Coordinates of C-alpha atoms in Angstrom, one line a residue:
M1417 CA -2.4 2.0 -11.7
R1418 CA -5.8 0.4 -10.2
L1419 CA -6.8 -0.4 -6.8
R1420 CA -10.3 -1.2 -6.0
G1421 CA -12.0 1.4 -4.0
F1422 CA -9.6 2.9 -1.4
T1423 CA -6.5 2.2 -3.3
V1424 CA -4.9 4.5 -5.7
A1425 CA -5.5 4.3 -9.2
A1426 CA -3.7 1.7 -11.0
I1427 CA -0.7 3.0 -13.1
A1428 CA -1.9 3.7 -16.5
V1429 CA 1.2 2.9 -18.4
T1430 CA 1.7 1.6 -21.9
M1431 CA 4.3 -1.1 -21.9
A1432 CA 6.3 -2.1 -24.9
L1433 CA 5.6 -5.8 -25.3
T1434 CA 5.4 -7.9 -28.4
A1435 CA 2.0 -9.6 -29.0
C1436 CA 0.1 -11.6 -31.5
S1437 CA -3.5 -12.2 -32.5
A1438 CA -5.5 -15.2 -31.5
P1439 CA -5.2 -18.2 -33.9
E1440 CA -6.4 -17.3 -37.4
D1441 CA -8.1 -20.6 -38.3
E1442 CA -10.5 -20.2 -35.4
S1443 CA -11.1 -16.5 -36.2
E1444 CA -12.5 -17.3 -39.7
E1445 CA -14.9 -19.9 -38.4
R1446 CA -15.9 -17.5 -35.6
A1447 CA -16.5 -14.7 -38.1
R1448 CA -19.0 -16.9 -40.1
E1449 CA -20.8 -17.8 -36.9
D1450 CA -20.9 -14.2 -35.7
S1451 CA -22.3 -13.1 -39.1
D1452 CA -25.1 -15.6 -38.7
R1453 CA -25.8 -14.4 -35.2
A1454 CA -25.7 -10.7 -36.3
A1455 CA -28.2 -11.4 -39.1
A1456 CA -30.5 -12.9 -36.4
G1457 CA -30.0 -9.9 -34.1
E1458 CA -28.1 -12.0 -31.5
A1459 CA -25.0 -11.2 -29.6
P1460 CA -21.8 -12.8 -30.9
D1461 CA -20.7 -16.0 -29.2
A1462 CA -17.1 -14.6 -29.0
I1463 CA -15.3 -11.4 -29.4
T1464 CA -11.7 -10.3 -29.4
I1465 CA -10.5 -7.2 -27.5
G1466 CA -7.2 -5.4 -28.0
W1467 CA -5.1 -4.2 -25.1
N1468 CA -1.5 -2.9 -24.8
Q1469 CA 0.0 -4.7 -21.8
P1470 CA -0.3 -8.4 -20.8
Y1471 CA -1.9 -9.6 -17.6
Y1472 CA 0.6 -10.7 -15.0
S1473 CA -1.1 -11.0 -11.6
Y1474 CA -4.4 -12.3 -10.2
N1475 CA -3.7 -10.2 -7.1
D1476 CA -4.0 -6.6 -8.2
D1477 CA -4.0 -5.3 -4.6
T1478 CA -0.3 -5.7 -4.1
S1479 CA 2.2 -2.9 -4.9
D1480 CA 3.6 -5.0 -7.8
G1481 CA 0.3 -6.3 -9.1
N1482 CA -1.4 -2.9 -8.9
A1483 CA -1.8 -2.2 -12.6
T1484 CA -4.7 -1.6 -15.1
A1485 CA -3.5 -4.6 -17.1
N1486 CA -4.4 -6.9 -14.2
S1487 CA -7.5 -5.1 -12.9
I1488 CA -9.4 -5.1 -16.2
I1489 CA -9.2 -8.9 -16.3
N1490 CA -9.8 -9.5 -12.6
Y1491 CA -12.9 -7.2 -13.0
M1492 CA -14.4 -10.0 -15.1
L1493 CA -13.0 -12.9 -13.1
R1494 CA -14.0 -11.9 -9.6
G1495 CA -17.1 -10.5 -8.2
N1496 CA -17.1 -7.2 -6.2
L1497 CA -19.3 -5.5 -3.7
F1498 CA -19.4 -2.3 -5.8
Y1499 CA -18.3 -0.7 -9.0
Y1500 CA -18.4 2.7 -10.8
D1501 CA -20.7 3.2 -13.8
E1502 CA -20.1 5.3 -16.9
N1503 CA -21.2 8.4 -15.0
Q1504 CA -18.7 7.7 -12.1
A1505 CA -21.5 6.9 -9.8
L1506 CA -20.9 4.2 -7.2
V1507 CA -23.1 1.2 -7.7
R1508 CA -23.5 -1.7 -5.3
D1509 CA -23.5 -5.3 -6.6
E1510 CA -25.1 -7.5 -4.0
S1511 CA -24.4 -10.8 -5.9
L1512 CA -21.7 -11.8 -3.3
G1513 CA -22.8 -9.8 -0.3
T1514 CA -23.9 -6.5 1.2
F1515 CA -22.5 -3.9 3.5
E1516 CA -24.0 -1.2 5.7
K1517 CA -22.9 1.4 8.2
T1518 CA -24.5 0.5 11.5
S1519 CA -23.0 3.2 13.7
D1520 CA -21.4 6.7 13.3
D1521 CA -19.8 6.8 16.7
P1522 CA -17.7 4.8 16.5
L1523 CA -17.9 4.3 12.8
T1524 CA -19.0 0.7 12.4
V1525 CA -19.5 -1.1 9.0
E1526 CA -20.9 -4.6 8.7
Y1527 CA -20.3 -6.9 5.7
T1528 CA -22.5 -9.9 5.1
V1529 CA -21.6 -12.5 2.5
A1530 CA -24.4 -14.0 0.4
D1531 CA -25.5 -17.5 1.4
D1532 CA -24.9 -18.9 -2.1
A1533 CA -21.6 -17.1 -2.8
A1534 CA -18.9 -19.6 -3.9
W1535 CA -15.6 -19.8 -5.7
S1536 CA -15.5 -21.8 -8.9
D1537 CA -13.9 -24.8 -7.2
G1538 CA -17.0 -25.0 -5.1
T1539 CA -15.6 -23.6 -1.9
P1540 CA -18.0 -21.2 -0.2
I1541 CA -17.1 -17.6 0.0
D1542 CA -17.3 -16.3 3.6
A1543 CA -16.1 -13.7 6.0
T1544 CA -12.6 -15.3 6.0
D1545 CA -12.1 -14.0 2.5
L1546 CA -12.9 -10.5 3.7
L1547 CA -10.7 -10.9 6.7
L1548 CA -7.7 -11.8 4.5
Q1549 CA -8.4 -8.8 2.4
F1550 CA -8.4 -6.6 5.5
V1551 CA -5.2 -8.0 6.8
G1552 CA -3.5 -7.8 3.3
T1553 CA -4.5 -4.2 2.5
S1554 CA -4.5 -2.6 6.0
G1555 CA -0.9 -3.6 6.9
N1556 CA -2.0 -3.7 10.5
L1557 CA -0.3 -6.9 11.2
N1558 CA 2.9 -6.1 9.4
T1559 CA 6.0 -6.4 11.5
I1560 CA 8.2 -4.3 9.1
D1561 CA 7.4 -1.2 7.2
A1562 CA 8.7 -2.4 3.8
S1563 CA 10.6 -5.3 2.2
D1564 CA 12.7 -5.3 -0.9
D1565 CA 12.2 -9.0 -1.3
V1566 CA 8.5 -9.7 -0.7
G1567 CA 8.9 -13.3 -1.7
N1568 CA 11.4 -14.0 1.1
L1569 CA 10.4 -12.3 4.3
G1570 CA 12.7 -14.3 6.6
G1571 CA 10.0 -14.7 9.2
E1572 CA 8.8 -11.1 9.2
V1573 CA 5.3 -10.1 8.2
Y1574 CA 4.8 -7.7 5.3
F1575 CA 1.7 -7.6 3.2
N1576 CA 2.8 -5.6 0.2
S1577 CA -0.1 -3.1 -0.1
S1578 CA -1.5 0.0 1.6
S1579 CA -4.8 1.6 2.4
P1580 CA -5.6 5.1 3.7
G1581 CA -8.6 4.0 5.7
L1582 CA -8.3 0.5 7.0
P1583 CA -5.3 1.3 9.3
L1584 CA -8.0 3.2 11.3
V1585 CA -9.5 -0.2 12.2
T1586 CA -7.1 -0.7 15.1
E1587 CA -8.9 -3.7 16.6
L1588 CA -9.2 -7.0 14.7
P1589 CA -12.5 -7.3 12.8
E1590 CA -15.2 -9.4 14.4
L1591 CA -16.4 -12.6 12.7
S1592 CA -20.0 -13.8 13.2
N1593 CA -20.6 -17.4 14.5
D1594 CA -21.7 -18.5 11.0
N1595 CA -18.7 -16.8 9.5
K1596 CA -20.8 -14.9 7.0
T1597 CA -20.5 -11.5 8.6
L1598 CA -17.4 -9.3 9.2
T1599 CA -17.6 -6.1 11.3
L1600 CA -15.1 -3.3 11.1
V1601 CA -15.0 -0.7 13.9
Y1602 CA -13.0 2.4 13.1
S1603 CA -11.1 4.3 15.7
E1604 CA -11.9 7.6 13.9
P1605 CA -14.4 8.6 11.2
F1606 CA -13.3 7.7 7.6
A1607 CA -14.7 9.7 4.6
D1608 CA -14.4 6.8 2.1
W1609 CA -15.7 3.9 4.2
E1610 CA -18.0 2.8 1.4
V1611 CA -15.0 1.8 -0.8
A1612 CA -12.6 0.7 2.0
L1613 CA -13.0 -3.1 1.7
D1614 CA -14.0 -5.5 -1.1
F1615 CA -13.3 -9.1 -2.0
G1616 CA -9.8 -10.0 -3.2
V1617 CA -8.0 -13.3 -3.7
P1618 CA -9.5 -16.5 -2.1
A1619 CA -8.6 -17.1 1.6
H1620 CA -8.7 -20.8 1.3
V1621 CA -6.2 -21.0 -1.6
T1622 CA -3.8 -18.5 0.1
A1623 CA -3.8 -20.6 3.3
M1624 CA -3.6 -23.9 1.5
K1625 CA -0.6 -22.8 -0.5
A1626 CA 1.1 -20.8 2.3
L1627 CA 0.5 -23.3 5.2
G1628 CA 0.6 -26.6 3.3
I1629 CA -3.0 -27.6 4.1
D1630 CA -5.0 -29.7 1.6
D1631 CA -8.5 -29.2 3.0
P1632 CA -10.1 -25.8 2.1
Q1633 CA -12.1 -25.3 5.3
A1634 CA -9.1 -26.4 7.5
A1635 CA -7.0 -23.9 5.6
K1636 CA -9.5 -21.1 6.3
D1637 CA -9.7 -22.1 10.0
A1638 CA -5.9 -22.0 10.2
L1639 CA -5.8 -18.5 8.6
V1640 CA -8.3 -17.2 11.1
D1641 CA -6.3 -18.7 14.0
A1642 CA -3.1 -17.2 12.7
V1643 CA -4.7 -13.7 12.5
Q1644 CA -6.5 -13.9 15.9
S1645 CA -3.4 -15.3 17.7
N1646 CA -1.0 -13.1 15.8
D1647 CA 1.1 -16.1 14.8
K1648 CA 4.1 -14.4 13.3
A1649 CA 5.4 -17.5 11.5
A1650 CA 2.1 -18.4 9.9
L1651 CA 1.4 -14.7 9.0
S1652 CA 4.8 -14.4 7.4
S1653 CA 4.1 -17.4 5.2
L1654 CA 0.6 -16.1 4.3
A1655 CA 2.1 -12.7 3.4
E1656 CA 4.7 -14.2 1.2
F1657 CA 2.2 -16.1 -0.8
W1658 CA -0.3 -13.3 -0.9
N1659 CA 2.5 -11.0 -2.2
T1660 CA 3.8 -13.1 -5.1
G1661 CA 1.9 -16.5 -5.3
Y1662 CA -0.7 -15.2 -7.7
D1663 CA 1.7 -13.8 -10.2
F1664 CA 1.9 -15.5 -13.6
T1665 CA 2.3 -14.6 -17.3
A1666 CA 0.8 -17.8 -18.8
L1667 CA -2.0 -20.1 -17.8
P1668 CA -0.9 -21.9 -14.6
D1669 CA -1.3 -25.7 -14.4
D1670 CA -2.9 -25.1 -11.0
E1671 CA -6.5 -23.8 -11.5
L1672 CA -6.6 -22.7 -7.8
L1673 CA -4.4 -19.7 -8.8
H1674 CA -7.2 -18.1 -10.8
L1675 CA -10.5 -19.1 -9.4
S1676 CA -13.6 -17.3 -10.5
S1677 CA -16.3 -15.7 -8.4
G1678 CA -17.5 -13.5 -11.2
A1679 CA -19.1 -13.8 -14.7
Y1680 CA -16.0 -15.3 -16.4
E1681 CA -13.3 -17.9 -15.9
L1682 CA -9.8 -17.8 -17.2
T1683 CA -9.5 -20.7 -19.6
D1684 CA -6.4 -20.0 -21.7
Y1685 CA -3.4 -17.7 -21.6
V1686 CA -0.4 -17.8 -24.0
E1687 CA 2.4 -15.6 -22.7
G1688 CA 2.7 -12.2 -24.3
E1689 CA 0.1 -13.1 -26.9
Y1690 CA -3.5 -13.5 -25.7
L1691 CA -5.7 -14.8 -22.9
T1692 CA -9.3 -16.1 -23.1
L1693 CA -12.1 -15.7 -20.7
T1694 CA -15.1 -18.0 -20.9
A1695 CA -18.5 -17.4 -19.3
N1696 CA -18.7 -19.0 -15.8
P1697 CA -21.5 -21.6 -16.0
D1698 CA -22.1 -21.4 -12.2
Y1699 CA -22.4 -17.6 -12.0
T1700 CA -25.8 -16.6 -10.7
G1701 CA -25.1 -12.9 -9.9
E1702 CA -26.5 -9.6 -11.2
L1703 CA -23.9 -9.1 -13.9
P1704 CA -23.8 -12.2 -16.1
A1705 CA -21.7 -12.5 -19.2
S1706 CA -23.6 -11.5 -22.3
I1707 CA -21.0 -13.0 -24.6
N1708 CA -19.7 -16.5 -24.0
E1709 CA -16.0 -16.0 -24.9
V1710 CA -13.8 -12.9 -24.7
T1711 CA -10.3 -13.1 -26.0
V1712 CA -7.9 -10.3 -25.1
T1713 CA -4.9 -9.9 -27.4
Y1714 CA -1.9 -7.8 -26.7
S1715 CA 0.0 -5.3 -28.8
D1716 CA 1.7 -2.0 -28.0
D1717 CA 1.1 -0.7 -31.6
P1718 CA -2.3 1.0 -31.9
L1719 CA -2.0 1.4 -35.6
A1720 CA -1.5 -2.3 -36.0
Q1721 CA -4.7 -2.7 -33.8
V1722 CA -6.6 -0.4 -36.2
Q1723 CA -5.6 -2.8 -39.0
Q1724 CA -6.7 -5.8 -37.0
L1725 CA -10.1 -4.1 -36.5
Q1726 CA -10.3 -3.6 -40.2
N1727 CA -9.4 -7.2 -40.9
G1728 CA -11.9 -8.6 -38.5
E1729 CA -9.3 -9.8 -36.0
L1730 CA -10.3 -7.3 -33.3
D1731 CA -13.8 -6.3 -32.3
L1732 CA -13.1 -3.7 -29.6
F1733 CA -10.1 -1.8 -28.4
G1734 CA -9.2 1.4 -26.6
P1735 CA -5.9 2.8 -27.9
Q1736 CA -3.9 5.7 -26.6
A1737 CA -5.4 8.6 -28.5
T1738 CA -3.3 10.2 -31.2
T1739 CA -4.3 12.0 -34.4
D1740 CA -2.7 9.2 -36.5
V1741 CA -4.9 6.6 -34.8
L1742 CA -8.1 8.6 -35.2
E1743 CA -7.3 9.3 -38.9
A1744 CA -6.7 5.6 -39.4
L1745 CA -9.9 4.6 -37.7
E1746 CA -11.9 7.0 -39.9
A1747 CA -10.9 4.9 -42.9
V1748 CA -12.4 1.7 -41.4
D1749 CA -15.9 1.3 -42.6
Q1750 CA -17.1 -1.0 -39.8
A1751 CA -15.5 1.0 -37.0
E1752 CA -17.7 2.8 -34.5
V1753 CA -15.5 5.4 -32.8
D1754 CA -16.4 7.2 -29.6
T1755 CA -14.1 9.9 -28.1
G1756 CA -14.2 11.6 -24.7
V1757 CA -12.1 12.1 -21.6
E1758 CA -10.5 9.4 -19.5
G1759 CA -10.0 9.2 -15.7
T1760 CA -6.3 9.1 -16.5
Y1761 CA -4.0 12.2 -16.3
E1762 CA -0.5 12.8 -17.6
H1763 CA 2.0 14.2 -15.3
V1764 CA 5.8 14.6 -15.0
D1765 CA 7.7 13.2 -12.0
L1766 CA 11.0 14.4 -10.7
V1767 CA 13.0 11.8 -8.7
M1768 CA 14.3 13.1 -5.4
D1769 CA 16.2 10.3 -3.9
N1770 CA 18.5 8.9 -6.6
G1771 CA 21.6 11.2 -6.4
G1772 CA 20.5 13.0 -9.5
P1773 CA 19.9 16.6 -10.3
F1774 CA 16.7 16.9 -8.2
D1775 CA 18.1 15.2 -5.1
P1776 CA 19.2 17.3 -2.1
A1777 CA 22.2 14.9 -1.7
T1778 CA 23.6 16.3 -4.9
Y1779 CA 23.9 19.7 -3.3
G1780 CA 25.4 18.5 -0.1
G1781 CA 22.0 18.0 1.5
D1782 CA 20.8 21.5 0.6
A1783 CA 17.1 20.8 0.2
E1784 CA 16.3 24.4 -0.9
T1785 CA 18.8 24.3 -3.8
A1786 CA 17.4 21.0 -5.0
R1787 CA 13.9 22.5 -4.8
Q1788 CA 14.9 25.5 -6.8
V1789 CA 16.4 23.2 -9.5
R1790 CA 13.1 21.3 -9.6
Q1791 CA 11.2 24.5 -9.7
A1792 CA 13.3 25.8 -12.7
F1793 CA 12.7 22.5 -14.6
L1794 CA 8.9 22.8 -14.1
T1795 CA 8.9 26.5 -14.9
A1796 CA 10.4 25.7 -18.3
Y1797 CA 8.2 22.6 -18.9
P1798 CA 5.9 23.6 -21.8
R1799 CA 2.6 22.1 -20.6
Q1800 CA 0.4 24.4 -22.7
D1801 CA 2.5 23.5 -25.9
I1802 CA 2.0 19.8 -25.2
V1803 CA -1.8 20.3 -24.9
D1804 CA -2.1 22.5 -27.9
T1805 CA 0.1 20.2 -30.1
L1806 CA -0.9 16.7 -29.1
I1807 CA -4.3 16.8 -27.3
K1808 CA -6.4 19.6 -28.7
P1809 CA -6.4 18.0 -32.2
I1810 CA -8.2 15.1 -30.5
N1811 CA -10.2 17.1 -27.9
P1812 CA -10.6 20.8 -28.9
D1813 CA -11.8 21.6 -25.3
A1814 CA -8.6 20.2 -23.7
E1815 CA -6.9 22.3 -21.1
V1816 CA -3.8 22.0 -18.9
R1817 CA -4.7 20.2 -15.6
N1818 CA -3.7 22.2 -12.6
S1819 CA -4.3 19.9 -9.6
F1820 CA -2.6 16.9 -8.3
L1821 CA -5.6 15.6 -6.4
V1822 CA -8.8 16.6 -8.2
T1823 CA -10.0 15.8 -11.7
P1824 CA -11.2 18.6 -14.1
G1825 CA -15.0 18.6 -14.2
S1826 CA -15.4 17.6 -10.6
P1827 CA -17.3 20.1 -8.4
S1828 CA -14.2 20.9 -6.4
Y1829 CA -11.7 21.2 -9.2
E1830 CA -12.0 25.0 -9.7
A1831 CA -11.4 25.8 -6.0
V1832 CA -8.6 23.2 -5.5
S1833 CA -6.7 24.0 -8.7
E1834 CA -6.8 27.7 -7.7
A1835 CA -5.6 26.9 -4.3
S1836 CA -2.8 24.8 -5.7
G1837 CA -1.1 27.8 -7.3
M1838 CA 0.2 25.5 -10.0
E1839 CA -0.8 27.6 -13.0
E1840 CA 0.8 30.7 -11.6
A1841 CA 3.9 28.8 -10.3
Y1842 CA 4.7 26.9 -13.5
G1843 CA 3.0 28.9 -16.2
D1844 CA 3.2 27.8 -19.8
G1845 CA 6.9 27.0 -20.2
D1846 CA 9.1 30.1 -19.6
S1847 CA 12.7 29.2 -20.3
E1848 CA 14.0 32.6 -19.3
A1849 CA 12.3 32.6 -15.9
A1850 CA 13.6 29.1 -15.4
A1851 CA 17.2 30.1 -16.2
Q1852 CA 16.9 33.0 -13.7
I1853 CA 15.8 30.6 -11.0
L1854 CA 18.8 28.4 -11.6
A1855 CA 21.0 31.5 -11.4
E1856 CA 19.5 32.5 -8.1
A1857 CA 20.1 29.0 -6.8
G1858 CA 23.8 29.3 -7.9
V1859 CA 23.6 26.2 -10.1
E1860 CA 25.3 26.3 -13.5
G1861 CA 24.0 24.4 -16.5
P1862 CA 23.8 22.4 -18.5
I1863 CA 22.3 20.0 -16.0
D1864 CA 22.0 16.4 -17.3
V1865 CA 18.5 14.9 -16.8
R1866 CA 17.8 11.3 -17.7
F1867 CA 14.3 11.3 -19.0
L1868 CA 12.6 7.9 -19.1
I1869 CA 10.5 7.2 -22.2
P1870 CA 8.8 4.0 -23.3
A1871 CA 10.5 2.7 -26.3
D1872 CA 7.5 2.5 -28.7
N1873 CA 5.1 5.1 -27.3
Q1874 CA 4.6 7.7 -30.0
R1875 CA 2.8 10.3 -27.9
R1876 CA 5.4 10.2 -25.2
S1877 CA 8.2 10.5 -27.8
D1878 CA 6.3 13.5 -29.3
Q1879 CA 6.1 15.1 -25.8
F1880 CA 9.9 14.7 -25.3
D1881 CA 10.5 16.4 -28.7
I1882 CA 8.4 19.4 -27.5
V1883 CA 10.0 19.5 -24.1
Q1884 CA 13.7 19.1 -24.9
P1885 CA 14.4 22.4 -26.6
K1886 CA 12.5 24.4 -24.0
L1887 CA 14.4 22.8 -21.2
A1888 CA 17.7 23.3 -23.1
D1889 CA 17.1 27.0 -23.3
A1890 CA 16.6 27.0 -19.5
G1891 CA 19.9 25.1 -18.8
F1892 CA 18.8 21.4 -18.8
N1893 CA 20.3 18.8 -21.0
L1894 CA 17.5 16.2 -21.4
I1895 CA 18.8 12.7 -22.3
A1896 CA 16.2 10.4 -23.8
D1897 CA 16.3 7.1 -21.9
R1898 CA 14.2 4.8 -24.1
R1899 CA 13.4 1.4 -22.6
G1900 CA 11.2 -1.4 -23.5
T1901 CA 10.9 -2.3 -19.9
W1902 CA 10.1 1.3 -18.7
G1903 CA 6.9 0.3 -16.9
E1904 CA 8.8 -2.2 -14.8
D1905 CA 11.5 0.4 -14.2
L1906 CA 9.2 3.0 -12.7
G1907 CA 10.3 3.8 -9.2
S1908 CA 13.7 2.2 -9.7
G1909 CA 15.7 5.4 -9.3
T1910 CA 17.6 4.7 -12.5
Y1911 CA 16.2 7.9 -14.2
D1912 CA 15.7 11.5 -13.1
A1913 CA 12.4 12.5 -14.8
V1914 CA 9.5 10.6 -16.4
S1915 CA 6.1 11.5 -17.7
F1916 CA 3.3 8.9 -17.5
G1917 CA -0.4 8.6 -16.5
W1918 CA -2.1 7.8 -13.2
Q1919 CA -5.5 6.2 -13.7
S1920 CA -8.3 7.0 -11.3
T1921 CA -10.4 4.0 -10.2
S1922 CA -12.7 5.8 -7.7
T1923 CA -14.0 9.2 -6.7
A1924 CA -12.7 8.7 -3.1
V1925 CA -11.0 11.8 -1.6
T1926 CA -8.2 9.7 -0.2
E1927 CA -7.4 8.1 -3.6
S1928 CA -4.2 10.1 -4.1
Q1929 CA -2.8 9.5 -0.7
A1930 CA -0.6 6.5 -1.8
T1931 CA 1.0 8.7 -4.4
F1932 CA 2.2 11.5 -2.2
Y1933 CA 2.3 10.1 1.3
T1934 CA 5.7 9.1 2.8
G1935 CA 6.4 5.5 1.7
G1936 CA 3.0 5.3 -0.1
L1937 CA 2.3 2.5 -2.5
N1938 CA 2.6 4.8 -5.6
N1939 CA 5.2 7.2 -4.2
L1940 CA 7.9 6.6 -6.9
I1941 CA 10.0 9.7 -6.4
G1942 CA 11.1 9.4 -2.7
Y1943 CA 9.0 12.4 -1.7
S1944 CA 8.3 13.0 2.0
N1945 CA 6.7 15.9 3.7
P1946 CA 5.3 15.4 7.3
E1947 CA 2.9 18.3 6.7
V1948 CA 1.4 16.6 3.7
D1949 CA 1.2 13.3 5.6
D1950 CA -0.7 15.0 8.4
L1951 CA -3.1 16.7 6.0
F1952 CA -3.8 13.3 4.3
D1953 CA -4.5 11.8 7.7
E1954 CA -6.8 14.7 8.5
L1955 CA -8.5 14.3 5.1
A1956 CA -9.2 10.6 5.7
V1957 CA -11.3 11.4 8.8
T1958 CA -13.0 14.5 7.4
T1959 CA -16.6 13.9 6.2
D1960 CA -17.7 17.5 5.5
E1961 CA -17.3 18.2 1.7
G1962 CA -16.3 21.8 2.2
E1963 CA -13.6 20.9 4.7
Q1964 CA -12.4 18.1 2.4
E1965 CA -12.0 20.7 -0.4
D1966 CA -10.1 23.0 1.8
I1967 CA -7.7 20.3 2.9
Q1968 CA -7.2 19.1 -0.7
G1969 CA -6.3 22.7 -1.7
Q1970 CA -3.7 22.9 1.1
I1971 CA -2.1 19.6 0.0
D1972 CA -2.1 20.7 -3.6
A1973 CA -0.4 24.0 -2.7
I1974 CA 2.4 22.2 -0.7
L1975 CA 3.0 19.8 -3.5
T1976 CA 3.3 22.7 -5.9
E1977 CA 5.6 24.6 -3.6
D1978 CA 7.8 21.5 -3.1
A1979 CA 8.1 21.3 -6.9
I1980 CA 7.8 17.5 -6.9
G1981 CA 6.5 17.5 -10.5
S1982 CA 3.5 18.7 -12.4
T1983 CA 0.2 17.6 -13.9
V1984 CA -0.1 18.1 -17.6
F1985 CA -3.4 17.0 -19.1
Q1986 CA -6.4 14.7 -18.8
F1987 CA -6.2 11.8 -21.3
P1988 CA -8.5 12.0 -24.3
S1989 CA -10.2 8.7 -24.8
V1990 CA -10.8 6.7 -27.9
E1991 CA -13.0 3.6 -28.0
A1992 CA -13.4 1.7 -31.3
Y1993 CA -15.5 -1.3 -32.0
N1994 CA -16.8 -3.3 -34.9
K1995 CA -20.4 -2.2 -35.3
N1996 CA -21.2 -5.2 -37.5
V1997 CA -20.3 -7.6 -34.6
I1998 CA -21.0 -5.9 -31.3
G1999 CA -23.3 -3.2 -29.9
N2000 CA -24.3 -1.4 -26.7
V2001 CA -20.7 -0.7 -25.9
T2002 CA -20.2 2.0 -23.3
S2003 CA -16.8 2.9 -21.9
A2004 CA -16.3 4.3 -18.4
P2005 CA -13.8 7.1 -17.6
L2006 CA -12.7 5.2 -14.5
N2007 CA -11.1 1.8 -14.5
P2008 CA -11.9 -0.6 -16.2
T2009 CA -12.6 1.7 -19.2
I2010 CA -13.6 -0.3 -22.3
F2011 CA -14.3 -3.5 -20.2
Y2012 CA -17.0 -1.7 -18.3
G2013 CA -20.6 -3.0 -18.9
Y2014 CA -19.6 -6.4 -20.4
W2015 CA -23.0 -7.6 -19.2
N2016 CA -24.8 -5.1 -21.5
W2017 CA -22.9 -6.0 -24.7
T2018 CA -25.2 -7.1 -27.5
G2019 CA -25.2 -7.9 -31.2
P2020 CA -25.0 -5.1 -33.8
E2021 CA -27.3 -2.2 -33.2
T2022 CA -30.0 -1.8 -35.8
E2023 CA -31.4 1.6 -37.0

């Protein structure tokens, strides 16, 4: 999952959705034009990129819209104050504005919007846009903790998002007289202040739609008034629209729902099939489109995408890496293939609040028995077998990941993973030890476990085939629950265990908070531990790197002891593109992966 900056990584899931290519009659003409451009050493006028899940929300800061499928498109539609490069370094983009820390005590950060910044409908971008993003992601004006129906709040205020840092800004941000500067004053230090706030959806559109105001400036004024006067009725309407008003699965008739402030505009979208981005003619920023038109087609079948690349229907795609896909790509003459490691990691989740085998309620509220059952499951889970069988053929250096919070290769990984105790606690899949834990808990098998699997994801099916016999030997009866809607069902409580990937979008130390914090945006298993919550709160206000590492190790150790699940491996990455059409393609390990560096794309590279 993605969230810009302070939010947790968007869920890196592969949804099973049917998709088609862009119209064939246009692709033949385009191929001829691109051939002429390539011969002249020029970048193509248009390219087609393959992806696995269709876009469905212009607001990827909500809990529901927080997905990589949305963030990769919004990355090209909307300008941001910063991004991460291919080396995971934070880079500031001052096209729309700047920000600076003006004080350490109290921590004060000042954001200034560029004078010429504007949305594609001509409305100026100003501090009101940042104010809405602060209100939406901080939750500071919410009157309820959560809402099952975010589209009908009944007069309550609930912006469906979360942030580990912005709640520390307990006073309303200050707006300058010219409405170009917004100032945040934190009540405590915040380690990740640089990535705490960025631009989101347009304030004027949100207020126009939510409050029934036609004039953009009048709408922004009304939004500011509602925030500053804490007008509950107006804020409830603003929250409802912010939560759901930007969701769509085909091109809306109303262009206000997908305005551009970045290099591209959304010009076409056929539901479930493809969308088209066209260079924004009014963009004057630092990251302009190098290719005029980008069409993104959708398919959940990577082998079909390999065939499309060979046929000239795709120019770039980043499939889930399997040996079958790599072997197929090797047979495509025009394919340039790069492999590496993604910022996404595979993990297994055990649901703790659904009345299933891992829920204390199943054992009369006995939390320790439920914990032992979870511990037995994880002790038998063959993480090393999965890595050896499925990942090492693609990345020979692959290893089991042993930290919930820290990515392998980062400076603190060795210390935090050792502190976690995960390797010692879970081992390499010991069915006998797991059975002994169940016996000590007084729980007899076989224990039925509904294991959620995406219907058409080969690697996840292969994982299940490796896991099932090991768990059977330990006393667990794994039931394959294959669903085409599995991504939508995550967090529904209708399964007991699931394995999927979390994608990192930043290097912020607080990035994982929403996954493990009580009621966190990405807490899909019903986990709650006050000690973990307190440590995350402490981590958020700790700026010393050594102390951060120590706190992360403590959190990791508690998560391991509580047996909430386990990390398994870091995703191997595969990026493939047509070297006869496009060049200078560099994928980034963090979101937006293959869409990173669109401003650098060129024509074919010559030797």
